[in-house]
Structures are given as structure tokens and as C-alpha cells.
Short mmCIF file of C-alpha atoms and ligand atoms in Angstrom, two decimals:
data_model
loop_
_atom_site.label_atom_id
_atom_site.label_comp_id
_atom_site.label_asym_id
_atom_site.label_seq_id
_atom_site.Cartn_x
_atom_site.Cartn_y
_atom_site.Cartn_z
CA MET X 546 -37.68 18.98 4.86
CA THR X 547 -40.68 16.67 5.31
CA PHE X 548 -39.12 13.54 7.21
CA VAL X 549 -37.03 13.03 9.96
CA ARG X 550 -34.19 10.50 10.71
CA THR X 551 -32.55 10.32 13.99
CA THR X 552 -29.48 8.17 14.75
CA SER X 553 -29.83 5.85 17.54
CA PRO X 554 -28.15 7.18 20.73
CA ARG X 555 -24.43 5.70 20.88
CA PRO X 556 -24.57 2.71 23.34
CA VAL X 557 -21.82 4.48 25.46
CA ASP X 558 -20.54 8.22 25.54
CA VAL X 559 -17.09 7.08 24.47
CA ALA X 560 -15.57 10.68 25.37
CA ALA X 561 -16.75 10.32 28.97
CA VAL X 562 -14.83 7.18 29.24
CA PHE X 563 -11.75 8.44 27.19
CA PRO X 564 -11.56 12.12 28.10
CA GLN X 565 -8.76 12.45 25.68
CA LEU X 566 -11.37 12.13 22.51
CA ALA X 567 -13.37 14.75 24.00
CA PRO X 568 -11.52 17.68 22.21
CA LEU X 569 -11.47 15.52 19.01
CA ALA X 570 -15.12 15.51 18.62
CA ARG X 571 -16.59 17.04 15.62
CA PRO X 572 -19.79 17.75 14.09
CA ALA X 573 -21.07 15.93 11.00
CA THR X 574 -24.65 16.07 9.30
CA ARG X 575 -25.75 12.68 8.29
CA LEU X 576 -27.94 13.43 4.86
CA HIS X 577 -30.20 10.29 5.16
CA PRO X 578 -31.27 10.30 1.64
CA ARG X 579 -34.88 8.97 0.41
CA PRO X 580 -35.92 8.73 -3.16
CA GLY X 581 -38.16 11.74 -3.85
CA ALA X 582 -38.88 14.46 -6.28
CA PRO X 583 -36.70 17.55 -5.00
CA THR X 584 -36.99 21.04 -6.73
CA PRO X 585 -34.03 23.33 -7.20
CA ARG X 586 -35.01 25.12 -4.05
CA ASP X 587 -34.38 21.94 -2.17
CA SER X 588 -31.55 20.14 -0.55
CA SER X 589 -30.98 16.87 -2.56
CA ILE X 590 -29.12 14.16 -3.97
CA GLY X 591 -29.31 13.61 -7.77
CA GLY X 592 -31.83 16.23 -7.97
CA PRO X 593 -32.29 19.64 -10.02
CA LEU X 594 -30.09 22.20 -9.18
CA LEU X 595 -30.39 25.74 -8.86
CA TRP X 596 -28.26 26.82 -11.53
CA PRO X 597 -28.18 30.17 -13.19
CA ALA X 598 -29.33 30.22 -17.13
CA GLU X 599 -26.30 32.40 -17.93
CA GLU X 600 -23.71 30.29 -16.59
CA PRO X 601 -22.39 27.44 -18.83
CA TRP X 602 -23.22 23.89 -17.52
CA PRO X 603 -20.15 21.82 -16.23
CA HIS X 604 -18.58 19.44 -18.63
CA CYS X 605 -16.01 16.96 -18.34
CA ASP X 606 -13.36 17.10 -20.97
CA GLY X 607 -12.04 13.54 -20.56
CA PRO X 608 -10.36 11.47 -21.67
CA HIS X 609 -12.96 8.78 -21.06
CA GLU X 610 -13.34 5.16 -21.51
CA GLY X 611 -16.60 2.73 -21.39
CA GLY X 612 -19.99 4.52 -21.36
CA GLY X 613 -21.68 1.47 -22.15
CA GLU X 614 -25.18 2.55 -20.67
CA TRP X 615 -27.89 5.03 -22.16
CA LEU X 616 -28.83 7.50 -19.39
CA ALA X 617 -32.61 7.27 -20.60
CA VAL X 618 -32.82 3.47 -20.33
CA VAL X 619 -31.21 3.52 -17.03
CA ARG X 620 -33.88 5.70 -15.84
CA VAL X 621 -36.89 3.93 -17.85
CA GLU X 622 -35.56 0.65 -16.08
CA ARG X 623 -35.44 2.02 -12.61
CA SER X 624 -39.10 3.62 -12.91
CA VAL X 625 -40.32 -0.15 -13.81
CA ARG X 626 -38.49 -1.47 -10.77
CA ALA X 627 -39.84 1.00 -8.50
CA ARG X 628 -43.40 0.10 -9.71
CA ALA X 629 -42.92 -3.39 -9.23
CA ALA X 630 -41.38 -3.03 -5.94
CA ALA X 631 -44.37 -0.97 -4.89
CA HIS X 632 -46.69 -3.99 -6.07
CA PRO X 633 -44.84 -6.89 -4.40
CA GLU X 634 -48.18 -8.91 -5.04
CA GLY X 635 -47.41 -9.06 -8.61
CA THR X 636 -50.08 -6.96 -10.00
CA PRO X 637 -50.38 -7.77 -13.75
CA GLY X 638 -49.03 -5.54 -16.03
CA VAL X 639 -46.95 -3.57 -13.43
CA CYS X 640 -43.65 -4.18 -15.07
CA ALA X 641 -45.36 -2.86 -18.93
CA HIS X 642 -43.78 0.19 -20.02
CA THR X 643 -46.14 3.14 -19.84
CA PRO X 644 -46.80 5.08 -23.05
CA ARG X 645 -44.24 7.71 -21.76
CA GLU X 646 -41.69 5.20 -21.02
CA ARG X 647 -42.52 3.64 -24.45
CA ALA X 648 -42.13 7.05 -26.12
CA VAL X 649 -38.65 7.84 -24.42
CA LEU X 650 -37.14 4.33 -25.74
CA ASP X 651 -38.89 5.08 -29.23
CA GLN X 652 -36.89 8.12 -29.43
CA ILE X 653 -33.31 6.64 -28.92
CA ASP X 654 -31.40 6.26 -31.75
CA TRP X 655 -29.58 2.96 -30.71
CA ASP X 656 -26.96 3.32 -33.55
CA ALA X 657 -25.97 7.16 -31.96
CA GLU X 658 -22.62 7.29 -30.24
CA GLN X 659 -21.66 9.69 -27.63
CA PRO X 660 -20.74 12.82 -29.53
CA ASP X 661 -17.03 13.55 -29.32
CA GLY X 662 -16.03 16.57 -27.00
CA PRO X 663 -16.92 17.40 -23.32
CA ILE X 664 -19.49 15.59 -21.60
CA PRO X 665 -22.06 17.04 -19.49
CA MET X 666 -21.81 16.50 -15.99
CA LEU X 667 -24.60 15.07 -13.76
CA PRO X 668 -25.97 16.23 -10.46
CA VAL X 669 -24.89 14.60 -7.57
CA ALA X 670 -25.74 16.70 -4.44
CA GLN X 671 -26.99 20.15 -3.72
CA LEU X 672 -26.53 21.21 -0.10
CA TYR X 673 -28.15 24.52 1.39
CA VAL X 674 -26.23 25.63 4.36
CA CYS X 675 -29.61 26.55 6.36
CA ASP X 676 -30.32 22.54 6.01
CA VAL X 677 -26.62 21.66 6.65
CA PRO X 678 -25.20 24.15 8.74
CA VAL X 679 -21.87 22.14 9.21
CA LEU X 680 -20.92 23.34 5.95
CA ARG X 681 -18.25 26.36 6.04
CA PRO X 682 -19.07 28.56 2.71
CA PRO X 683 -16.94 31.25 1.21
CA GLY X 684 -18.24 34.87 1.41
CA GLN X 685 -21.86 35.15 0.87
CA ALA X 686 -22.49 31.88 -0.60
CA ASP X 687 -25.38 29.57 0.91
CA LEU X 688 -25.55 26.55 -1.52
CA LEU X 689 -23.06 24.07 -2.53
CA GLN X 690 -23.53 22.09 -5.46
CA VAL X 691 -21.79 18.73 -6.42
CA LEU X 692 -21.79 17.28 -9.93
CA TRP X 693 -19.79 14.39 -11.56
CA CYS X 694 -18.78 12.78 -14.79
CA PRO X 695 -20.87 9.78 -15.49
CA LEU X 696 -18.11 8.04 -17.38
CA ASP X 697 -14.98 6.26 -16.23
CA HIS X 698 -11.29 7.88 -16.82
CA PRO X 699 -8.05 6.25 -17.28
CA GLU X 700 -6.13 5.66 -13.89
CA THR X 701 -9.42 6.31 -11.68
CA CYS X 702 -11.74 4.27 -10.12
CA MET X 703 -14.51 6.68 -9.36
CA PRO X 704 -16.38 9.36 -10.86
CA ARG X 705 -14.60 12.73 -11.48
CA SER X 706 -16.55 15.33 -9.38
CA ALA X 707 -16.71 19.11 -9.68
CA VAL X 708 -17.49 21.34 -6.72
CA PHE X 709 -19.36 24.83 -6.81
CA TRP X 710 -20.40 27.38 -4.17
CA ARG X 711 -22.88 30.01 -4.91
CA SER X 712 -25.45 32.50 -3.28
CA ALA X 713 -28.99 31.47 -3.90
CA ALA X 714 -30.38 34.75 -3.89
CA ALA X 715 -28.09 35.66 -6.58
CA VAL X 716 -29.88 33.04 -8.73
CA THR X 717 -32.80 34.61 -10.58
CA ASP X 718 -33.18 33.21 -13.96
CA LEU X 719 -32.98 29.32 -13.54
CA LEU X 720 -31.65 27.02 -16.19
CA THR X 721 -34.58 24.63 -16.41
CA SER X 722 -33.00 21.92 -19.10
CA PRO X 723 -29.35 21.48 -18.47
CA PRO X 724 -27.67 19.39 -20.99
CA GLU X 725 -27.28 15.65 -20.49
CA PRO X 726 -24.74 13.03 -21.31
CA LEU X 727 -26.36 10.56 -24.08
CA HIS X 728 -24.48 7.46 -22.24
CA VAL X 729 -22.95 6.85 -18.85
CA GLU X 730 -20.74 4.15 -17.36
CA GLY X 731 -23.70 2.60 -15.68
CA GLU X 732 -26.59 3.17 -13.39
CA GLU X 733 -24.36 3.33 -10.56
CA TYR X 734 -23.15 6.58 -11.58
CA VAL X 735 -26.75 8.10 -11.86
CA PRO X 736 -27.92 9.01 -8.51
CA VAL X 737 -31.49 8.20 -8.01
CA PRO X 738 -33.28 11.89 -7.17
CA CYS X 739 -33.59 11.88 -3.33
CA VAL X 740 -34.64 14.18 -0.80
CA LEU X 741 -32.84 14.55 2.43
CA ALA X 742 -33.33 14.51 6.23
CA PRO X 743 -30.25 16.40 7.55
CA GLU X 744 -29.27 15.02 11.10
CA ARG X 745 -26.20 16.53 13.19
CA ILE X 746 -24.36 14.00 15.15
CA THR X 747 -20.89 13.90 16.75
CA GLU X 748 -18.14 11.91 15.30
CA TYR X 749 -14.75 10.94 16.71
CA PRO X 750 -11.51 10.08 14.78
CA HIS X 751 -11.06 6.83 13.07
CA PHE X 752 -8.81 4.58 15.50
CA LEU X 753 -6.00 4.79 13.05
CA GLU X 754 -5.92 8.46 13.15
CA LEU X 755 -5.56 8.58 17.01
CA SER X 756 -2.43 8.88 19.09
CA GLU X 757 -0.49 5.86 19.99
CA GLU X 758 -1.69 6.25 23.76
CA LEU X 759 -5.37 6.63 22.98
CA ARG X 760 -5.28 3.60 20.86
CA GLY X 761 -3.78 1.73 23.81
CA GLN X 762 -6.32 3.19 25.97
CA LEU X 763 -9.19 1.80 23.34
CA SER X 764 -7.68 -1.53 23.18
CA ASP X 765 -7.51 -2.05 27.01
CA ARG X 766 -10.55 -4.09 27.69
CA SER X 767 -10.23 -3.10 31.62
CA ARG X 768 -10.74 0.69 30.77
CA TRP X 769 -14.09 -0.70 29.36
CA GLN X 770 -15.20 -2.60 31.70
CA ALA X 771 -14.47 0.11 34.29
CA ALA X 772 -17.21 1.94 32.57
CA ASP X 773 -19.58 -0.97 32.52
CA GLY X 774 -22.93 -0.08 33.89
CA ALA X 775 -25.20 0.58 30.98
CA PRO X 776 -28.21 -1.79 30.71
CA ASP X 777 -26.86 -2.90 27.33
CA SER X 778 -23.12 -3.48 28.18
CA SER X 779 -22.27 -6.47 26.08
CA TRP X 780 -19.90 -4.12 24.50
CA ALA X 781 -17.85 -3.76 27.68
CA ARG X 782 -17.27 -7.35 27.19
CA ALA X 783 -16.30 -7.58 23.71
CA PRO X 784 -12.90 -9.15 23.04
CA TYR X 785 -11.70 -6.32 20.81
CA PRO X 786 -13.24 -3.50 21.95
CA GLU X 787 -11.47 -1.17 19.55
CA SER X 788 -13.39 -2.74 16.81
CA PHE X 789 -16.32 -1.61 18.64
CA TYR X 790 -15.12 1.70 18.65
CA ARG X 791 -14.50 1.65 14.98
CA SER X 792 -17.97 0.35 13.84
CA ASP X 793 -20.13 2.04 16.37
CA LEU X 794 -18.74 5.10 18.07
CA SER X 795 -16.36 6.99 16.03
CA VAL X 796 -17.30 7.50 12.05
CA ALA X 797 -21.08 7.46 10.96
CA PRO X 798 -21.46 5.50 7.53
CA GLY X 799 -23.51 6.92 4.53
CA TRP X 800 -23.84 10.12 2.76
CA LYS X 801 -22.48 12.78 5.16
CA ALA X 802 -21.17 16.45 5.17
CA GLY X 803 -18.28 17.43 7.53
CA GLY X 804 -17.14 15.04 10.40
CA TRP X 805 -14.23 12.71 10.46
CA PRO X 806 -13.23 10.34 7.46
CA GLN X 807 -13.68 6.74 7.38
CA TRP X 808 -10.57 4.51 6.28
CA GLY X 809 -10.30 0.98 5.40
CA TYR X 810 -9.57 0.66 1.70
CA THR X 811 -6.28 2.50 2.48
CA ASP X 812 -4.69 3.50 5.97
CA PRO X 813 -4.97 7.22 6.59
CA ALA X 814 -3.28 9.35 4.25
CA PRO X 815 -2.13 12.98 4.27
CA ARG X 816 -4.68 15.29 2.65
CA GLN X 817 -2.80 18.60 1.81
CA CYS X 818 -4.09 21.24 -0.18
CA PRO X 819 -2.94 21.17 -3.65
CA ALA X 820 -2.84 25.12 -3.76
CA CYS X 821 -1.49 25.96 -0.49
CA ASP X 822 -0.41 22.83 1.63
CA THR X 823 -2.90 23.47 4.33
CA ALA X 824 -4.49 20.15 5.38
CA MET X 825 -7.64 19.76 4.23
CA GLU X 826 -11.11 18.56 5.80
CA PRO X 827 -13.90 16.47 4.94
CA LEU X 828 -16.48 18.40 2.79
CA LEU X 829 -18.87 15.51 1.52
CA THR X 830 -18.65 11.92 1.78
CA ILE X 831 -20.47 9.94 -1.14
CA ASP X 832 -21.36 6.35 0.27
CA THR X 833 -22.53 3.33 -1.60
CA PHE X 834 -24.40 2.20 1.53
CA GLU X 835 -26.12 3.88 4.66
CA TRP X 836 -24.96 1.10 7.00
CA GLN X 837 -22.97 -1.92 7.13
CA GLY X 838 -25.91 -4.46 7.49
CA ALA X 839 -29.07 -5.57 8.86
CA GLY X 840 -29.38 -4.66 12.80
CA HIS X 841 -26.50 -2.23 12.58
CA ARG X 842 -26.39 0.41 15.19
CA TRP X 843 -26.13 3.50 12.88
CA ILE X 844 -29.54 2.47 11.37
CA PRO X 845 -32.17 5.44 12.37
CA TYR X 846 -34.76 4.74 14.74
CA GLU X 847 -37.42 5.78 12.21
CA VAL X 848 -36.39 2.57 9.99
CA ARG X 849 -34.99 0.47 12.43
CA ALA X 850 -37.72 -2.44 11.91
CA ALA X 851 -37.11 -2.71 8.22
CA GLY X 852 -33.69 -1.92 8.51
CA SER X 853 -33.31 -5.15 10.70
CA THR X 854 -34.51 -7.21 7.90
CA ASP X 855 -32.74 -8.82 5.31
CA ASP X 856 -35.22 -8.52 2.34
CA ASP X 857 -35.81 -6.06 -0.32
CA ARG X 858 -36.90 -3.42 1.88
CA HIS X 859 -33.82 -3.52 3.71
CA ARG X 860 -31.71 -3.32 0.51
CA ALA X 861 -33.51 -0.37 -0.64
CA LEU X 862 -33.23 1.76 2.52
CA ARG X 863 -29.42 0.81 2.88
CA ARG X 864 -28.96 2.05 -1.00
CA PRO X 865 -31.25 4.56 -1.67
CA THR X 866 -29.34 6.56 -4.06
CA GLY X 867 -28.34 3.43 -6.13
CA VAL X 868 -24.77 5.09 -6.20
CA GLN X 869 -21.96 2.53 -5.96
CA ILE X 870 -18.41 3.73 -5.75
CA GLY X 871 -16.11 0.91 -6.59
CA GLY X 872 -16.59 -2.69 -4.88
CA GLY X 873 -18.97 -0.71 -2.44
CA HIS X 874 -16.87 2.11 -1.27
CA LYS X 875 -16.97 5.61 -0.52
CA GLN X 876 -15.96 8.67 -2.51
CA GLN X 877 -14.65 11.52 0.05
CA LEU X 878 -14.25 14.93 -0.95
CA TYR X 879 -12.07 17.22 0.74
CA ALA X 880 -11.89 21.14 0.99
CA CYS X 881 -9.25 23.69 2.04
CA PRO X 882 -10.18 25.47 5.29
CA ALA X 883 -7.88 28.28 4.39
CA GLU X 884 -9.24 29.28 0.91
CA PRO X 885 -12.53 27.35 -0.21
CA GLY X 886 -11.96 28.67 -3.51
CA HIS X 887 -8.81 26.34 -3.60
CA PRO X 888 -9.35 22.91 -5.84
CA HIS X 889 -11.00 20.02 -3.74
CA ILE X 890 -9.40 16.72 -3.62
CA GLU X 891 -10.99 13.36 -3.69
CA LEU X 892 -10.25 9.90 -2.11
CA MET X 893 -12.04 6.56 -2.54
CA GLN X 894 -12.31 4.87 0.92
ZN1 ZN S 1414 -15.41 12.54 -17.73
ZN1 ZN S 1415 -5.77 25.83 0.25
#
């Protein structure tokens, strides 16, 4: 890992003020994606996977709808935009296609349709357990790989994902040119290749997942005021202290592994394993945004200056992967803690 991201300390140690929260603390790992050039040996989002040459590449059988964008065009347009962003003064010709981009576009057969049959999936995340120890792999596995189908499916509002665990040492012959779909639903289903700066943090359950007693305590302003004493204690006078708990103290935004789930699109829903009925646990959260807005308390130290502006730099930092789930939501993947081989489930929040 070549860069570091550090979540600012929470403005109050909430488990000290509300001791009943202490046993509910759970580790999570914020992934902090940043556009880069990951290799198959790196943890990444949207990067090349360490995939055995002898193993079939995952495909999605559909049925599909939509698929109006060319994957190759999405990539060319992105690299043009990245060049333009790197030359904000508007260097002449910076938006013109390079010979390589021109060659890619020239090779497209604009009349070609997506071939019938299964669609090759796209890499979404590759996490080595040594980088993200919060993961609980089965057996000897030490690598989590997540892919998704970049097309829409009837009656779903987010990409359909597939999850694989493997042992990195068992991969000797690497698949170097995996098959790719011709078309995608849109740019938002094509993650920008990103390197990661995993950071372990502590989370507490979403307000709506707490007992009635704890919810009552968190809504009681006098409890917060009794704990007042921090230099920046405006939080202690907030009219709705429970919303401060929700936004700043409980569940982190952004791409992360483990921890507690965020709710908001729906109320908390039971997540039972379809195979054995065990309560499932958060595996990976795929998020549209890394934080909610300029000046947000979850913005890491290292990007706080740019993250507190309201310009293009902030927008790029806030949405580094280019992924968008629904209208700006999260896709949560859950795994069975009793048997990691059981199928995962996913929810949009
Ligand atoms: Zn599909
Ligand atoms: Zn199960």
C-alpha cells in the first residue's frame, strides 16, 4: 500500500457516554479507493483479478435488459476526462483522442449487438485478507474476489454480483486477458480501477437497530450534555442528538468491509442465510459516495482540505470509483457466518 487515509477521531467516545453500546462495537475496514493502476497482486476496486487460467471466468445468464453503452467507449471517455481534469488550465488539444484511443474507437463495429448468451462479468473488488484482516475467509482462503454483471436485470435495481474466495498461493497460471462484455448498462456499472488504503475503524449499530432503551438514551439531550467537556462540543447542544449519532458516530459511509450496515432506503430488514437461516453479516459495502458532503466528519485527514471544498476536486474524491448504485445508494453484500460457502445476499440501501 502506497498511501494512507486516516479517519478523523470521532468527536466523542460514544461508548463511554452510553456504556450499553460498548459490547456492540464492531470492527470495519474502510477501503478508501483512489484511482490508480493496481496489479493482480494488489487489493483493488475495479482492478485485474488474480484468476487461475484453468478456471472458467464468471458469466451471468441473465435475463438482461438495457445495455446501451459500449464498454470501450466508457473507458476512452474516462481517460479523456482524466486528462482534462489534470490540465484545469485547458491545455490546447488535451481533450483530443490519443492514437491509442482513436484505434480503440476505430475498431468498434457500431452495428454489433451484444451476443446472445451469458455475459462476462466485470471485476468489482479484490481484497487480500492481509490487507483487510476483518474478513473471515473459509479454510485456507486468503483472497476475496467480487464481480458483477454490468447489465440490468428485470425486477432488480442494482448489479447482480458474484463472490469467490480463493487461496492466492494456489494460483500459479494467471488468466491475463479475461473475457469482457461488449456493452454495459452505463458508466456507473464500470468501476474505475482503484488502489486502496484499508483502514480499520470501529462502528456501532445504526440507530434503528438499537434496543428501545438505548434509542431513548441517545435521544435524551441531557445525557449528552452531562458528557459535555470536549473543546468542540457543539454536538452536545444539537437539537436532535440521535441524528448526530446516526451521521457521525455509528456507521461509516463509503466502500468498506465488515462493520454494521447503513439503513435509510428501507428500515432494517432481517438478513437470514437462504441455506441455513443463520443471521448473515456484512461482507462488503459498495457505495456511490465516500462521504455525504463537503466538510463531513468522515472525510479522512489527508484529503480534508480538498474534501471541504465544493469543486471538481471534491466531487472526484467523494466518488473515486465512478460507481453509482440506484440514485446514489449503497449495495450491501452479506455472508453467512456459519458457512462462508453459502450463497451471499445483497441489499440496496
Ligand atoms: Zn446479468
Ligand atoms: Zn448459511
